[in-house]
CSV table of C-alpha atoms in Angstrom, one decimal:
chain,number,residue,atom,x,y,z
A,18,MET,CA,1.7,0.4,-20.8
A,19,SER,CA,5.0,-1.0,-20.0
A,20,PHE,CA,8.3,0.5,-21.4
A,21,SER,CA,11.3,-1.3,-21.3
A,22,PHE,CA,13.5,2.0,-21.2
A,23,ARG,CA,10.8,3.0,-18.2
A,24,SER,CA,13.1,3.8,-15.1
A,25,ALA,CA,12.4,0.7,-13.0
A,26,SER,CA,13.8,1.4,-10.1
A,27,LEU,CA,11.6,4.9,-9.2
A,28,ALA,CA,7.7,4.8,-8.9
A,29,ARG,CA,5.2,6.9,-10.1
A,30,VAL,CA,6.0,10.2,-8.1
A,31,GLY,CA,3.3,11.9,-6.0
A,32,LEU,CA,0.3,12.3,-3.4
A,33,ALA,CA,-1.0,8.4,-3.2
A,34,ALA,CA,2.9,6.6,-3.5
A,35,GLY,CA,4.0,8.9,-0.8
A,36,LEU,CA,1.0,7.7,1.6
A,37,VAL,CA,1.8,4.2,0.6
A,38,ALA,CA,5.2,4.4,1.9
A,39,LEU,CA,3.7,5.8,5.0
A,40,SER,CA,1.3,3.5,5.8
A,41,SER,CA,3.0,0.7,7.2
A,42,LEU,CA,1.8,0.4,10.4
A,43,PRO,CA,4.3,-1.4,13.0
A,44,LEU,CA,3.0,-4.7,13.8
A,45,VAL,CA,1.7,-4.3,16.8
A,46,ALA,CA,-0.3,-2.1,14.8
A,47,GLN,CA,-1.9,-3.6,12.3
A,48,GLU,CA,-2.9,-6.7,14.6
A,49,THR,CA,-5.3,-4.6,16.1
A,50,ALA,CA,-6.4,-2.1,13.9
A,51,PRO,CA,-6.0,-3.5,11.0
A,52,ALA,CA,-7.6,-1.4,7.3
A,53,PRO,CA,-11.4,-1.5,6.6
A,54,GLN,CA,-12.3,-4.0,4.6
A,55,ALA,CA,-14.7,-3.4,1.8
A,56,ALA,CA,-18.2,-3.0,2.3
A,57,ALA,CA,-20.5,-6.0,2.5
A,58,PRO,CA,-24.1,-5.6,1.2
A,59,ALA,CA,-26.0,-4.6,4.1
A,60,ALA,CA,-27.7,-7.7,6.5
A,61,ALA,CA,-30.6,-8.2,8.8
A,62,ALA,CA,-29.7,-6.8,12.6
A,63,VAL,CA,-28.4,-9.9,14.5
A,64,ASP,CA,-29.0,-9.8,18.2
A,65,PRO,CA,-25.4,-10.9,20.0
A,66,ASN,CA,-27.0,-12.4,23.1
A,67,ALA,CA,-29.3,-14.8,20.8
A,68,ILE,CA,-28.4,-18.7,21.5
A,69,VAL,CA,-26.8,-21.0,18.5
A,70,ALA,CA,-25.9,-24.3,20.5
A,71,THR,CA,-25.4,-25.1,23.8
A,72,ILE,CA,-21.9,-27.5,24.6
A,73,ASN,CA,-21.5,-29.1,27.7
A,74,GLY,CA,-24.9,-26.8,28.9
A,75,GLU,CA,-22.9,-24.0,28.3
A,76,ASN,CA,-24.1,-20.8,25.6
A,77,VAL,CA,-22.8,-20.6,22.2
A,78,THR,CA,-24.6,-17.3,21.4
A,79,GLU,CA,-24.3,-15.1,18.3
A,80,ALA,CA,-21.5,-13.0,19.3
A,81,ASP,CA,-18.8,-16.1,20.0
A,82,ILE,CA,-20.4,-16.5,16.5
A,83,THR,CA,-18.8,-13.8,15.5
A,84,LEU,CA,-15.2,-13.4,17.6
A,85,ALA,CA,-14.8,-16.5,16.0
A,86,GLU,CA,-15.2,-16.0,12.6
A,87,GLN,CA,-13.1,-12.3,12.8
A,88,ASP,CA,-10.3,-14.2,15.2
A,89,LEU,CA,-10.2,-17.4,12.3
A,90,GLY,CA,-11.1,-15.3,9.4
A,91,GLN,CA,-8.3,-15.9,7.2
A,92,GLN,CA,-9.1,-20.0,7.6
A,93,PHE,CA,-12.9,-19.6,6.0
A,94,GLY,CA,-12.2,-16.3,4.1
A,95,ASN,CA,-13.3,-18.3,0.9
A,96,LEU,CA,-16.3,-20.1,2.1
A,97,PRO,CA,-19.7,-18.6,2.0
A,98,PRO,CA,-21.9,-17.1,4.6
A,99,GLU,CA,-23.7,-20.2,5.8
A,100,GLN,CA,-21.1,-22.0,5.7
A,101,ARG,CA,-18.7,-19.6,7.2
A,102,ARG,CA,-21.0,-19.3,10.2
A,103,ALA,CA,-20.9,-23.3,10.3
A,104,ALA,CA,-16.8,-23.8,10.1
A,105,ALA,CA,-17.0,-21.2,13.0
A,106,LEU,CA,-19.3,-23.2,15.0
A,107,SER,CA,-17.6,-26.5,14.4
A,108,SER,CA,-14.3,-24.5,15.6
A,109,ILE,CA,-15.7,-23.1,19.2
A,110,ILE,CA,-16.9,-26.8,19.6
A,111,GLU,CA,-13.8,-28.0,19.4
A,112,ILE,CA,-12.1,-25.5,20.9
A,113,ARG,CA,-14.3,-25.8,24.1
A,114,LEU,CA,-14.4,-29.5,24.4
A,115,MET,CA,-10.4,-29.6,24.0
A,116,ALA,CA,-9.9,-27.0,26.2
A,117,ALA,CA,-12.3,-28.7,28.9
A,118,GLN,CA,-9.9,-31.4,29.0
A,119,ALA,CA,-6.9,-29.1,29.4
A,120,VAL,CA,-8.3,-28.6,32.5
A,121,GLU,CA,-9.3,-32.0,33.3
A,122,LYS,CA,-5.7,-32.8,33.0
A,123,GLY,CA,-3.9,-29.7,34.5
A,124,LEU,CA,-2.3,-28.1,31.6
A,125,ASP,CA,-4.0,-24.6,32.8
A,126,LYS,CA,-2.1,-25.3,35.7
A,127,ASP,CA,1.4,-25.0,34.1
A,128,ALA,CA,3.7,-22.2,34.2
A,129,ASP,CA,4.7,-21.6,30.3
A,130,PHE,CA,1.1,-22.2,29.5
A,131,GLN,CA,0.2,-19.1,32.6
A,132,ARG,CA,2.2,-16.5,31.3
A,133,ARG,CA,1.2,-17.4,27.5
A,134,VAL,CA,-1.7,-16.4,29.0
A,135,ALA,CA,-0.8,-13.2,30.5
A,136,PHE,CA,0.6,-12.1,27.3
A,137,LEU,CA,-2.5,-13.0,25.1
A,138,ASP,CA,-4.3,-10.8,28.1
A,139,GLN,CA,-1.8,-8.2,27.6
A,140,ARG,CA,-1.9,-8.2,23.9
A,141,ALA,CA,-6.1,-8.4,23.1
A,142,LEU,CA,-5.4,-5.4,26.3
A,143,HIS,CA,-3.3,-3.6,24.2
A,144,GLY,CA,-5.7,-3.9,21.1
A,145,GLU,CA,-8.7,-3.0,22.6
A,146,LEU,CA,-6.7,0.5,23.6
A,147,VAL,CA,-5.3,1.7,19.9
A,148,GLU,CA,-8.8,0.3,18.6
A,149,LYS,CA,-10.7,2.8,21.2
A,150,GLU,CA,-8.2,5.4,21.7
A,151,VAL,CA,-6.2,5.4,18.1
A,152,ALA,CA,-8.1,3.9,15.2
A,153,GLY,CA,-11.8,4.3,17.0
A,154,LYS,CA,-11.5,8.4,17.5
A,155,ILE,CA,-10.5,9.0,13.8
A,156,THR,CA,-12.6,10.6,11.7
A,157,ASP,CA,-14.0,11.0,8.3
A,158,ASP,CA,-13.8,15.1,8.9
A,159,GLU,CA,-9.7,14.4,10.0
A,160,ILE,CA,-8.9,12.3,7.8
A,161,ARG,CA,-10.2,14.6,4.4
A,162,ALA,CA,-8.6,17.2,6.3
A,163,ARG,CA,-5.3,15.4,6.2
A,164,TYR,CA,-6.0,14.7,2.4
A,165,ASP,CA,-6.4,18.6,1.9
A,166,LYS,CA,-3.0,19.1,4.2
A,167,GLU,CA,-0.9,16.9,1.5
A,168,ILE,CA,-2.5,17.5,-1.4
A,169,ALA,CA,-2.1,21.3,-1.2
A,170,ALA,CA,1.8,20.6,0.9
A,171,GLN,CA,2.4,18.9,-2.7
A,172,LYS,CA,5.1,20.0,-5.4
A,173,PRO,CA,3.5,21.6,-8.6
A,174,VAL,CA,4.0,18.3,-11.0
A,175,ASN,CA,4.2,18.3,-15.3
A,176,GLU,CA,3.8,15.2,-17.7
A,177,VAL,CA,4.6,14.7,-20.6
A,178,HIS,CA,2.7,13.4,-23.5
A,179,ALA,CA,5.1,11.3,-26.2
A,180,ARG,CA,6.1,9.6,-28.2
A,181,HIS,CA,9.9,7.9,-29.8
A,182,ILE,CA,11.6,6.2,-32.3
A,183,LEU,CA,14.2,3.7,-31.2
A,184,VAL,CA,17.0,2.8,-33.5
A,185,LYS,CA,20.1,1.1,-32.5
A,186,THR,CA,22.3,3.8,-34.3
A,187,LYS,CA,23.3,7.6,-34.9
A,188,GLU,CA,23.2,7.3,-38.0
A,189,GLU,CA,20.0,5.7,-38.6
A,190,ALA,CA,18.3,8.3,-36.3
A,191,ASP,CA,20.4,10.7,-38.3
A,192,VAL,CA,17.8,9.3,-41.2
A,193,ILE,CA,14.9,9.9,-39.6
A,194,VAL,CA,15.2,13.7,-38.1
A,195,LYS,CA,15.4,13.8,-41.8
A,196,LYS,CA,13.0,12.7,-42.7
A,197,LEU,CA,10.8,14.5,-40.4
A,198,ASP,CA,12.2,17.9,-41.5
A,199,GLY,CA,11.2,16.7,-44.9
A,200,GLY,CA,7.7,16.9,-43.4
A,201,GLU,CA,7.2,12.8,-43.7
A,202,ASP,CA,4.7,11.9,-40.5
A,203,PHE,CA,5.9,10.8,-37.0
A,204,GLN,CA,3.7,7.9,-36.2
A,205,LYS,CA,4.6,6.1,-40.0
A,206,LEU,CA,8.0,5.9,-39.4
A,207,ALA,CA,7.9,5.4,-36.1
A,208,ASN,CA,6.0,2.6,-36.6
A,209,GLU,CA,8.1,1.1,-39.5
A,210,ASN,CA,11.2,1.8,-37.9
A,211,THR,CA,11.1,1.5,-33.7
A,212,THR,CA,12.9,-1.2,-31.8
A,213,ASP,CA,10.2,-0.9,-29.0
A,214,PRO,CA,7.6,-3.2,-29.9
A,215,SER,CA,5.1,-1.7,-28.5
A,216,GLY,CA,5.9,0.8,-30.2
A,217,LYS,CA,5.7,-0.9,-33.6
A,218,THR,CA,1.7,-0.4,-34.0
A,219,SER,CA,1.1,2.6,-31.7
A,220,GLY,CA,3.3,4.9,-33.9
A,221,GLY,CA,6.0,5.4,-30.5
A,222,ASP,CA,3.3,6.6,-28.2
A,223,LEU,CA,4.2,6.6,-24.6
A,224,GLY,CA,0.8,7.9,-22.9
A,225,PHE,CA,1.6,10.4,-20.3
A,226,PHE,CA,4.8,9.9,-17.5
A,227,GLY,CA,5.8,12.7,-14.8
A,228,PRO,CA,9.4,12.9,-13.1
A,229,GLY,CA,11.3,9.9,-12.4
A,230,GLN,CA,9.6,7.8,-15.3
A,231,MET,CA,12.1,7.6,-17.2
A,232,VAL,CA,15.8,7.2,-18.0
A,233,PRO,CA,17.1,10.6,-17.3
A,234,GLU,CA,18.5,11.8,-20.6
A,235,PHE,CA,14.8,10.9,-21.8
A,236,GLU,CA,13.4,12.8,-19.7
A,237,LYS,CA,15.7,15.6,-19.6
A,238,ALA,CA,15.4,16.1,-23.3
A,239,ALA,CA,11.6,15.6,-23.6
A,240,MET,CA,10.2,17.7,-20.6
A,241,ALA,CA,12.5,19.8,-23.1
A,242,LEU,CA,10.6,20.1,-25.6
A,243,GLU,CA,7.4,22.4,-26.5
A,244,VAL,CA,4.4,20.7,-27.1
A,245,GLY,CA,4.6,19.1,-31.0
A,246,ALA,CA,8.4,19.7,-31.1
A,247,TYR,CA,10.5,16.7,-32.0
A,248,SER,CA,13.9,16.2,-31.3
A,249,LYS,CA,16.3,18.1,-33.7
A,250,GLU,CA,19.0,16.0,-32.1
A,251,PRO,CA,18.8,12.2,-31.6
A,252,VAL,CA,18.8,11.5,-28.0
A,253,GLN,CA,21.5,9.1,-26.4
A,254,THR,CA,20.5,6.0,-23.8
A,255,GLN,CA,21.3,2.9,-22.2
A,256,PHE,CA,18.9,1.4,-24.5
A,257,GLY,CA,20.2,2.6,-27.7
A,258,TRP,CA,19.5,6.7,-29.6
A,259,HIS,CA,15.7,8.3,-29.6
A,260,ILE,CA,14.1,10.8,-31.4
A,261,ILE,CA,10.9,12.2,-29.5
A,262,LYS,CA,8.4,14.2,-29.8
A,263,VAL,CA,6.5,16.0,-27.6
A,264,GLU,CA,2.6,15.3,-28.2
A,265,ASP,CA,0.8,17.1,-24.8
A,266,LYS,CA,1.8,18.5,-21.6
A,267,ARG,CA,-0.6,18.6,-18.6
A,268,ALA,CA,-0.1,19.2,-14.3
A,269,GLN,CA,-0.3,15.7,-13.5
A,270,GLN,CA,-3.6,15.3,-11.5
A,271,PRO,CA,-3.5,14.1,-7.8
A,272,PRO,CA,-5.2,11.3,-6.9
A,273,ALA,CA,-9.3,11.4,-6.0
A,274,PHE,CA,-9.9,11.4,-2.2
A,275,GLU,CA,-11.4,7.8,-2.5
A,276,THR,CA,-8.6,6.4,-3.2
A,277,VAL,CA,-6.6,6.8,-1.2
A,278,LYS,CA,-8.9,7.3,2.0
A,279,ASP,CA,-7.8,4.4,3.3
A,280,GLN,CA,-4.2,4.8,3.2
A,281,VAL,CA,-4.6,9.0,5.1
A,282,ARG,CA,-5.9,7.4,7.3
A,283,SER,CA,-3.4,4.1,8.5
A,284,LEU,CA,-1.2,7.6,7.9
A,285,LEU,CA,-2.9,9.0,10.9
A,286,ILE,CA,-3.7,5.6,12.4
A,287,ARG,CA,0.3,5.8,12.9
A,288,GLU,CA,0.7,9.4,13.4
A,289,LYS,CA,-1.1,8.7,16.7
A,290,TYR,CA,-0.4,5.1,17.7
A,291,ILE,CA,3.5,6.4,17.8
A,292,LYS,CA,2.1,9.1,19.8
A,293,LEU,CA,0.4,6.8,22.2
A,294,VAL,CA,3.1,4.8,22.9
A,295,LYS,CA,5.7,7.5,23.6
A,296,GLN,CA,3.6,9.2,26.3
A,297,VAL,CA,2.8,5.7,27.5
A,298,ARG,CA,6.6,4.5,27.3
A,299,GLY,CA,7.3,8.2,28.9
A,300,ALA,CA,4.7,7.5,32.1
A,301,GLY,CA,6.2,4.2,32.1
A,302,LYS,CA,9.0,3.0,34.7
A,303,ILE,CA,11.3,1.2,32.8
A,304,GLU,CA,14.4,-1.4,33.7
A,305,ILE,CA,16.2,-3.3,31.8
A,306,THR,CA,18.9,-5.2,33.8
A,307,ASP,CA,20.6,-7.0,30.4
A,308,PRO,CA,23.1,-4.4,29.4
A,309,ALA,CA,23.2,-6.0,26.0
A,310,LEU,CA,19.4,-5.3,25.9
A,311,LYS,CA,19.2,-2.4,27.0
A,312,LYS,CA,21.7,-0.8,24.3
A,313,ALA,CA,19.4,-2.7,21.8
A,314,ILE,CA,15.9,-1.2,23.2
A,315,ASP,CA,18.1,2.3,23.6
A,316,ALA,CA,19.2,2.4,19.5
A,317,ILE,CA,15.8,1.7,18.9
A,318,ASP,CA,14.2,4.3,20.7
A,319,ALA,CA,16.7,7.1,19.6
A,320,SER,CA,16.1,6.1,15.8
A,321,LYS,CA,12.3,6.8,16.1
């Protein structure tokens, strides 16, 4: 549930937020080592060498269909499986026939085309190296160990379950505090008086929140209250005057392993990818003759 006076600039603290922030891979790594997709129902084993069609005498195999589905996945994403296979085969037919015609016209000899082919070939090999030497070597045990390490490194964080009554003036707030001192029910007063729309039917209930989720003045006051106590002095924020009651306190629970497993895996891929890049670049002989480009590359390297 969201409240207007929650701190909009700060997300929920804890491992999940930290891992999300760290899980973004370099573009090249994302292209070649995507996060695992949701598991699909088990299908019957398919022989990748099984021939499904021929085009001008050249075979099209199940492996070709699979490759086309993977490479053109975004175009086929909303199609049922059988339609996806048909769309993949249709694409293969078009690609092979038009590629053959391009060769007949000598387009494969064009210098720009050859440069593009060389680049795509190198990018594919780059991706294969990342998949085999980085992503493909990360085990579930390694992911679990990194998760445990991150959890152990987290400082204990307390959460507070609070209610509040928000009014426009201190005078209104003081009147409500006196009513509470006289034994009136907090939830009833919240429903009757709060200007927070979400609190008018919930007794001002905010649920549990941790550090950084409320504006500072509100958070400081709520964290200082004992369970069952309410603020004897109204708390002023940019939204008005609050009377706060703390219902409960607890230690913030870390996210379950399964909910952040893919994020931890992405974190490991990122770290291992960067390590591999540094290794191969350190072993390579690189000379940049353009002074401006060299300065820009040096700046990028220094920031890593």
